[in-house]
mmCIF file of C-alpha atoms in Angstrom:
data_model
loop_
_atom_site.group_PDB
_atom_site.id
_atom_site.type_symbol
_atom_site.label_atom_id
_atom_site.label_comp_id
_atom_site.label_asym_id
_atom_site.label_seq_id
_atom_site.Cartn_x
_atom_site.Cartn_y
_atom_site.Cartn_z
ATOM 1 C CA UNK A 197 -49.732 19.296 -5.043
ATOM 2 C CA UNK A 198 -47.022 17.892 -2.763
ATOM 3 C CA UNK A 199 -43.923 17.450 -4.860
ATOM 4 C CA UNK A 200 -41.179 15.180 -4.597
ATOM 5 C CA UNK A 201 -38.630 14.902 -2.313
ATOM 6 C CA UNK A 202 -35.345 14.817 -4.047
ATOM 7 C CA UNK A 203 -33.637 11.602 -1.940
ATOM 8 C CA UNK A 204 -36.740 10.048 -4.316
ATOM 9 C CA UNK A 205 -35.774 11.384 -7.208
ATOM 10 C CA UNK A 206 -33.953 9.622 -9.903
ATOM 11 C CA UNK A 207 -31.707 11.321 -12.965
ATOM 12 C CA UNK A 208 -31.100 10.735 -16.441
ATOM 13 C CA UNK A 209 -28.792 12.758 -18.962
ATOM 14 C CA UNK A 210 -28.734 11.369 -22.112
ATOM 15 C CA UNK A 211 -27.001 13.241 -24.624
ATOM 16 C CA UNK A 212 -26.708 11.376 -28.257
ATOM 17 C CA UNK A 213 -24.258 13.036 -30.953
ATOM 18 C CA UNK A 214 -25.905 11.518 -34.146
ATOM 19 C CA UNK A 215 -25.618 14.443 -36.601
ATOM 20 C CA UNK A 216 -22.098 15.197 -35.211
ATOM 21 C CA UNK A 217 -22.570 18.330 -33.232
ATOM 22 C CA UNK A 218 -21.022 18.873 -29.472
ATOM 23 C CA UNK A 219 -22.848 18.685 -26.412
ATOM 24 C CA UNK A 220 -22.385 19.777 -22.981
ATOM 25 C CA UNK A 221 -24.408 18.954 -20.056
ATOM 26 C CA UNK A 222 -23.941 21.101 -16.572
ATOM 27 C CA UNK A 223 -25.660 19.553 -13.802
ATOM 28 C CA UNK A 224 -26.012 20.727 -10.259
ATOM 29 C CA UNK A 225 -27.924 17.897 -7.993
ATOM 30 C CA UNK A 226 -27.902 18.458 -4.166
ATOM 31 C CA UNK A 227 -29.978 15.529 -2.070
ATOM 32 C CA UNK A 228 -29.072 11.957 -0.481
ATOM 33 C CA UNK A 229 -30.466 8.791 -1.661
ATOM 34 C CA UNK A 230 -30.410 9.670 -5.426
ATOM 35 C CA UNK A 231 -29.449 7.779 -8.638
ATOM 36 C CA UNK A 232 -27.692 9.646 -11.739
ATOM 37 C CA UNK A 233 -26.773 8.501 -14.651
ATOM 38 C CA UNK A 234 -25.100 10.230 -17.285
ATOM 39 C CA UNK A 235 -24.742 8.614 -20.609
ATOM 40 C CA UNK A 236 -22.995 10.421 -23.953
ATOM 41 C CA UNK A 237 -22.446 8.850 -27.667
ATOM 42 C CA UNK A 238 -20.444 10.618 -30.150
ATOM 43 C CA UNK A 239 -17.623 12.955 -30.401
ATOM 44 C CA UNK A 240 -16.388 15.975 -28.481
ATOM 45 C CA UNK A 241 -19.379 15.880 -25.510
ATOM 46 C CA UNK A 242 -18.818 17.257 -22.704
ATOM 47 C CA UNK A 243 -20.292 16.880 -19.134
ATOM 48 C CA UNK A 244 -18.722 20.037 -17.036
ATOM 49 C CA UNK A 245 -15.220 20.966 -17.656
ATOM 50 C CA UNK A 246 -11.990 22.451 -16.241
ATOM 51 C CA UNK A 247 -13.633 25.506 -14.971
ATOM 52 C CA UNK A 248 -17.624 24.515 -14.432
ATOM 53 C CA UNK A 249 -17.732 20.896 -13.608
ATOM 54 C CA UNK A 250 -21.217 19.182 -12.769
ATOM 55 C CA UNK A 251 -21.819 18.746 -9.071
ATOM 56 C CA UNK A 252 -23.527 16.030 -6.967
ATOM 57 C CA UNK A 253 -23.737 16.815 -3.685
ATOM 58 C CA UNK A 254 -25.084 14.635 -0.808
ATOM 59 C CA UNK A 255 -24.668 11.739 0.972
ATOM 60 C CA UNK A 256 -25.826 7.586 -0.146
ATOM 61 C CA UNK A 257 -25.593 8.866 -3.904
ATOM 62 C CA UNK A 258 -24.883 6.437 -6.656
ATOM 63 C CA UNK A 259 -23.217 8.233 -9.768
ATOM 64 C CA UNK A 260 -22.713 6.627 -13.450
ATOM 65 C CA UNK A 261 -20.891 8.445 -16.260
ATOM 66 C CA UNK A 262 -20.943 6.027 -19.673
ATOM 67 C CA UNK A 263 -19.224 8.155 -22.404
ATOM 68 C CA UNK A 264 -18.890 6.380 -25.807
ATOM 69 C CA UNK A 265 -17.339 7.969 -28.727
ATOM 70 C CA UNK A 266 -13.760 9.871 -28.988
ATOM 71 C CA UNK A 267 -13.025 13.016 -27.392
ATOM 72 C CA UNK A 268 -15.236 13.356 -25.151
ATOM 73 C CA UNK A 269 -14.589 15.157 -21.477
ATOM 74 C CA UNK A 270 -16.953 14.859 -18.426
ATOM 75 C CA UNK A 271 -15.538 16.535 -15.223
ATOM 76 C CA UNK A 272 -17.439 15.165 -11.666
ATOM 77 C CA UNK A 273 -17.151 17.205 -8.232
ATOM 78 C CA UNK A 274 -18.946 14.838 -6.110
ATOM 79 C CA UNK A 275 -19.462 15.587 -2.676
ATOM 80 C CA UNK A 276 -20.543 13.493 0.214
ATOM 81 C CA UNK A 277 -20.709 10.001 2.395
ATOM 82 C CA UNK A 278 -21.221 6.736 1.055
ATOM 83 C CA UNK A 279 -21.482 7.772 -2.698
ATOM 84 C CA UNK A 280 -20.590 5.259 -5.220
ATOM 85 C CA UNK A 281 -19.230 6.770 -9.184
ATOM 86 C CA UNK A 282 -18.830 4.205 -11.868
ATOM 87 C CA UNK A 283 -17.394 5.896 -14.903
ATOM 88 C CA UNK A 284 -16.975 4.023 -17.965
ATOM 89 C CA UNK A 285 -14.903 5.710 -21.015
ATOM 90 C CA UNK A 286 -15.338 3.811 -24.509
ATOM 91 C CA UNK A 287 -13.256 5.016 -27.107
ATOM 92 C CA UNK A 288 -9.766 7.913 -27.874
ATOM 93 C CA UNK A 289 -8.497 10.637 -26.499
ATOM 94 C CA UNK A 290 -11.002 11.167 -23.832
ATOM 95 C CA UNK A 291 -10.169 12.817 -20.441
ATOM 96 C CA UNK A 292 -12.580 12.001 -17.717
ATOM 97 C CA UNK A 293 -11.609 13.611 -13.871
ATOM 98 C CA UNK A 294 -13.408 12.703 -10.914
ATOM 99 C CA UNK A 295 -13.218 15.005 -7.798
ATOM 100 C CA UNK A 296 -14.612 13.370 -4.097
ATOM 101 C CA UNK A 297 -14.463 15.451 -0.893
ATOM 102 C CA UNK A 298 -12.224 17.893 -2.246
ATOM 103 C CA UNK A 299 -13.309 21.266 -0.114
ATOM 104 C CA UNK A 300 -16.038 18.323 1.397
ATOM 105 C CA UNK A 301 -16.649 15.328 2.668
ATOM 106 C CA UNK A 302 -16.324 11.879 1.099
ATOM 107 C CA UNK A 303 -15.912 9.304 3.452
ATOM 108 C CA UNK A 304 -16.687 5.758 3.190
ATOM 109 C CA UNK A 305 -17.117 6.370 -0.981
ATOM 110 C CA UNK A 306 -15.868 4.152 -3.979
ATOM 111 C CA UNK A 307 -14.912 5.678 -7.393
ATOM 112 C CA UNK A 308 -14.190 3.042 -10.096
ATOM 113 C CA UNK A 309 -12.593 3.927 -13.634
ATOM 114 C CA UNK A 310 -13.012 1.192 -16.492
ATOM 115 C CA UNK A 311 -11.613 2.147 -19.725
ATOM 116 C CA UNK A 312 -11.711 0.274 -23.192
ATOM 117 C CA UNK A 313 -10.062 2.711 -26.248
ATOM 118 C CA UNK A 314 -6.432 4.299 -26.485
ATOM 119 C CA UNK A 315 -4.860 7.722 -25.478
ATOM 120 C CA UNK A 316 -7.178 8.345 -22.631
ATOM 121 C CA UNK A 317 -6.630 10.372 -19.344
ATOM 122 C CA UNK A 318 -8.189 9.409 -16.480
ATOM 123 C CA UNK A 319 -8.063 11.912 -12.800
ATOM 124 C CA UNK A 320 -9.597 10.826 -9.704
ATOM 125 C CA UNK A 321 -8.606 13.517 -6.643
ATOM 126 C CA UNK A 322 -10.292 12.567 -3.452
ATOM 127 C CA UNK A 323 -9.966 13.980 0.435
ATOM 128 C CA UNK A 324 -11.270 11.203 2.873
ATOM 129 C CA UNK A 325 -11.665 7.152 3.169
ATOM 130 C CA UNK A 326 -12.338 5.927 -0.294
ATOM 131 C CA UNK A 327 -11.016 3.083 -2.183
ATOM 132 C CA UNK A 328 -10.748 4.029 -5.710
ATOM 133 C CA UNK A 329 -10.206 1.503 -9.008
ATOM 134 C CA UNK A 330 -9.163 1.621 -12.066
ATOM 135 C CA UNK A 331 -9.170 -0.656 -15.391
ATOM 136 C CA UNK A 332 -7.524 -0.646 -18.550
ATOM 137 C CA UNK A 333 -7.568 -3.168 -21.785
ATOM 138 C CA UNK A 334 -6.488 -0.774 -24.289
ATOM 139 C CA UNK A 335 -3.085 1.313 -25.103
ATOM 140 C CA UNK A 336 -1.576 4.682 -24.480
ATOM 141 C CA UNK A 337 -3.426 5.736 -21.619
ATOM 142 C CA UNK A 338 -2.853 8.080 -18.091
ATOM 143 C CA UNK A 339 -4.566 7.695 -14.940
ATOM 144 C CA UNK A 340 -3.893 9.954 -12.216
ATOM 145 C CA UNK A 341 -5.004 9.397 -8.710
ATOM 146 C CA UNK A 342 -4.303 11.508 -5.664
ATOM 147 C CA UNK A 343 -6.101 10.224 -2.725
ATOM 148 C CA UNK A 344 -5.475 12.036 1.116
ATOM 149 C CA UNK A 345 -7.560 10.932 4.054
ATOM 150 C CA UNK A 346 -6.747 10.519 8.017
ATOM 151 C CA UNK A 347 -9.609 7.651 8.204
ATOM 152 C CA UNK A 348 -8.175 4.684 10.376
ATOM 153 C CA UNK A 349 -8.321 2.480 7.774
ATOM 154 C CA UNK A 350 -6.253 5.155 5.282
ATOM 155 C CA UNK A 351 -6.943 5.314 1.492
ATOM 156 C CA UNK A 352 -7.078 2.293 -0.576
ATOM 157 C CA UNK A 353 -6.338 1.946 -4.799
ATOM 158 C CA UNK A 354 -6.659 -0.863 -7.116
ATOM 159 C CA UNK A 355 -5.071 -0.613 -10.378
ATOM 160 C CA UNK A 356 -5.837 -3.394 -13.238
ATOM 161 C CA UNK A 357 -3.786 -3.199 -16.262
ATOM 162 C CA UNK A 358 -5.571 -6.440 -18.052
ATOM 163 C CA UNK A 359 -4.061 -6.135 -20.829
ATOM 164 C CA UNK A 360 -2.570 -3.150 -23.015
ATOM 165 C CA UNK A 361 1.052 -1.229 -23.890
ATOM 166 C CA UNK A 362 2.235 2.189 -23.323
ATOM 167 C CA UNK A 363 -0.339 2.895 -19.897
ATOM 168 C CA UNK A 364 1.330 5.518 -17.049
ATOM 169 C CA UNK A 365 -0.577 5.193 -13.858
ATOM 170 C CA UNK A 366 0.566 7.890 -11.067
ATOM 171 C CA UNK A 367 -0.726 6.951 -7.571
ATOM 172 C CA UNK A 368 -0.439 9.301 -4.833
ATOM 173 C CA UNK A 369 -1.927 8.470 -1.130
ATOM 174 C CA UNK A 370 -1.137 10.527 1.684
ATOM 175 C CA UNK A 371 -2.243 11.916 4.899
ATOM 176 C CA UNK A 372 -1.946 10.365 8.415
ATOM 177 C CA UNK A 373 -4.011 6.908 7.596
ATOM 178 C CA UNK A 374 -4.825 6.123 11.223
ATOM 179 C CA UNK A 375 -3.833 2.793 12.535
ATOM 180 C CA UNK A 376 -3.461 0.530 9.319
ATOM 181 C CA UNK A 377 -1.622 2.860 6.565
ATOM 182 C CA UNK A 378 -2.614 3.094 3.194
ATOM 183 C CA UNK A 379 -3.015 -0.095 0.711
ATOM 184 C CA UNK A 380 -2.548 -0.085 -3.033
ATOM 185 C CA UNK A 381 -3.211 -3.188 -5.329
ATOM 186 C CA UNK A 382 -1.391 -3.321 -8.571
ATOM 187 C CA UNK A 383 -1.875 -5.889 -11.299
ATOM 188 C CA UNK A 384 -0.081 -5.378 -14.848
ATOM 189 C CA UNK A 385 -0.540 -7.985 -17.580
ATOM 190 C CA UNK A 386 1.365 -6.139 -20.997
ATOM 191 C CA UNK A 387 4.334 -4.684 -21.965
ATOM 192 C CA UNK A 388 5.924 -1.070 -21.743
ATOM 193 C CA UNK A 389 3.932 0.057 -18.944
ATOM 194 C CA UNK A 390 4.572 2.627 -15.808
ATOM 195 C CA UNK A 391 3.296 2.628 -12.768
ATOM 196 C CA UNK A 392 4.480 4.615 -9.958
ATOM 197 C CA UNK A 393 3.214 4.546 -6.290
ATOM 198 C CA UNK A 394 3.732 7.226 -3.689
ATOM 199 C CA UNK A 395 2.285 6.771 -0.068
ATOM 200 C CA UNK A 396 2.748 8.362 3.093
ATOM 201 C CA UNK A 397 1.345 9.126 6.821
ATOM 202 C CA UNK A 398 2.233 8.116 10.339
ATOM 203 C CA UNK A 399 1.769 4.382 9.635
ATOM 204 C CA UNK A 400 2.423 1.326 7.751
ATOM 205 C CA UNK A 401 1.794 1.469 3.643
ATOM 206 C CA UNK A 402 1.092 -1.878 1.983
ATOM 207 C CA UNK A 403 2.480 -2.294 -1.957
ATOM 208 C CA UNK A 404 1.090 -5.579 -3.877
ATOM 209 C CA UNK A 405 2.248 -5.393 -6.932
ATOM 210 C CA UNK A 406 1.730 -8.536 -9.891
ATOM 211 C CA UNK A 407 3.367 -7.820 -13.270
ATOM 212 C CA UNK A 408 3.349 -10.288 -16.216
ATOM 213 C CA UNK A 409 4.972 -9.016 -19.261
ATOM 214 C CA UNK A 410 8.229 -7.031 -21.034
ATOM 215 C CA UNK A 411 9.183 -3.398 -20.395
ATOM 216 C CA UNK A 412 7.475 -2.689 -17.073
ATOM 217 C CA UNK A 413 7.970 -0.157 -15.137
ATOM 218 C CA UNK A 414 7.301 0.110 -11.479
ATOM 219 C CA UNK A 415 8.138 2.580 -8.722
ATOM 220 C CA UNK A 416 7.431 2.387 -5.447
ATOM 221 C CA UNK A 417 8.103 5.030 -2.374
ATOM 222 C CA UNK A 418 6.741 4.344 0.561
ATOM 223 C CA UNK A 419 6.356 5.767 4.069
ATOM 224 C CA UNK A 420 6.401 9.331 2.579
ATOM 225 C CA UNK A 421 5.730 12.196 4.986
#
């Protein structure tokens, strides 16, 4: 019997914590064209972590990690062209990092964060053109993003505070950008929140930055080499 190519193949992880016990899912997927979605309820799941983090490798892949519940970690090395990750945190104290091209390629790729719950931390580390968002309606929460890439178009970041107090954003894009520089977008709608933007390269860096509210911070340094 002929089996399946994997660019057909379609993935599911569904990992439910009803009588309170930890999970932790390790996936390995390597093929183009795929679909896989990762979904956790509960407390203290885990997809990958620090050390073994689950891999998708291959090009036109379209990623979704939905963790519900407090505590949780999941920890993504994606690798290839064209993929798309939507990760959605519900819930505390979870820590979610996202890793694109990193050792790889990841070119032409979009990586979107949306989180709803307090004390969060939130890593996206990516090595080619991507354009990367992230956003918050809760409290207390850290998002990291450190995104390099030479493409002509350079790295591009969209940060959406919608509402919330007490949220640090670091943004870091580097690396030559080609002709038009890197771009960040920066709305803020709260109070008591930091934001800090570092980009550099060989050409321009746009900043637009909106912020409606008390306590703010923002920090901007451009044109780093």
């Amino acid at each position: 019997m002929k089996l399946p190519s994997l660019a057909m193949l379609s993935f599911l992880v569904m990992v439910g914590n009803v009588n309170a016990q930890q999970n932790t899912v390790y996936v390995e997927q390597i093929g183009t064209g795929s679909t896989i979605n990762f979904t956790q309820t509960g407390v203290g799941n885990a997809i990958g972590n620090s050390t073994t983090k689950a891999v998708v490798n291959g090009n036109n892949n379209d990623v979704t990690v939905d963790q519900i519940g407090n505590s949780n970690i999941a920890s993504l090395n994606v690798q290839g062209d064209s993929v798309t990750v939507l990760s959605t945190t519900t819930g505390d104290n979870n820590t979610s990092t996202i890793s694109c091209g990193t050792g790889g390629d990841c070119t032409g790729s979009n990586i979107t964060h949306t989180i709803t719950g307090d004390g969060n931390q939130v890593t996206t580390n990516s090595d080619g053109l991507i354009d990367s968002t992230v956003t918050i309606n809760s409290d207390n929460n850290t998002v990291t993003i450190n995104n390099t890439s030479t493409a002509v178009s350079g790295a591009k970041s969209n940060i959406d505070i919608s509402s919330g107090g007490g949220n640090t954003v670091a943004l870091t894009q580097a690396g030559a950008a080609g002709a038009n520089g890197h771009d960040a977008t920066i709305a803020i709608v709260g109070a008591t929140n930091t934001v800090e933007v570092k980009q550099g390269g060989s050409n321009d860096s746009k900043v637009n930055a909106t912020i409606t509210g008390s306590g703010n911070n923002l920090s901007i340094k451009s044109n780093l080499q």
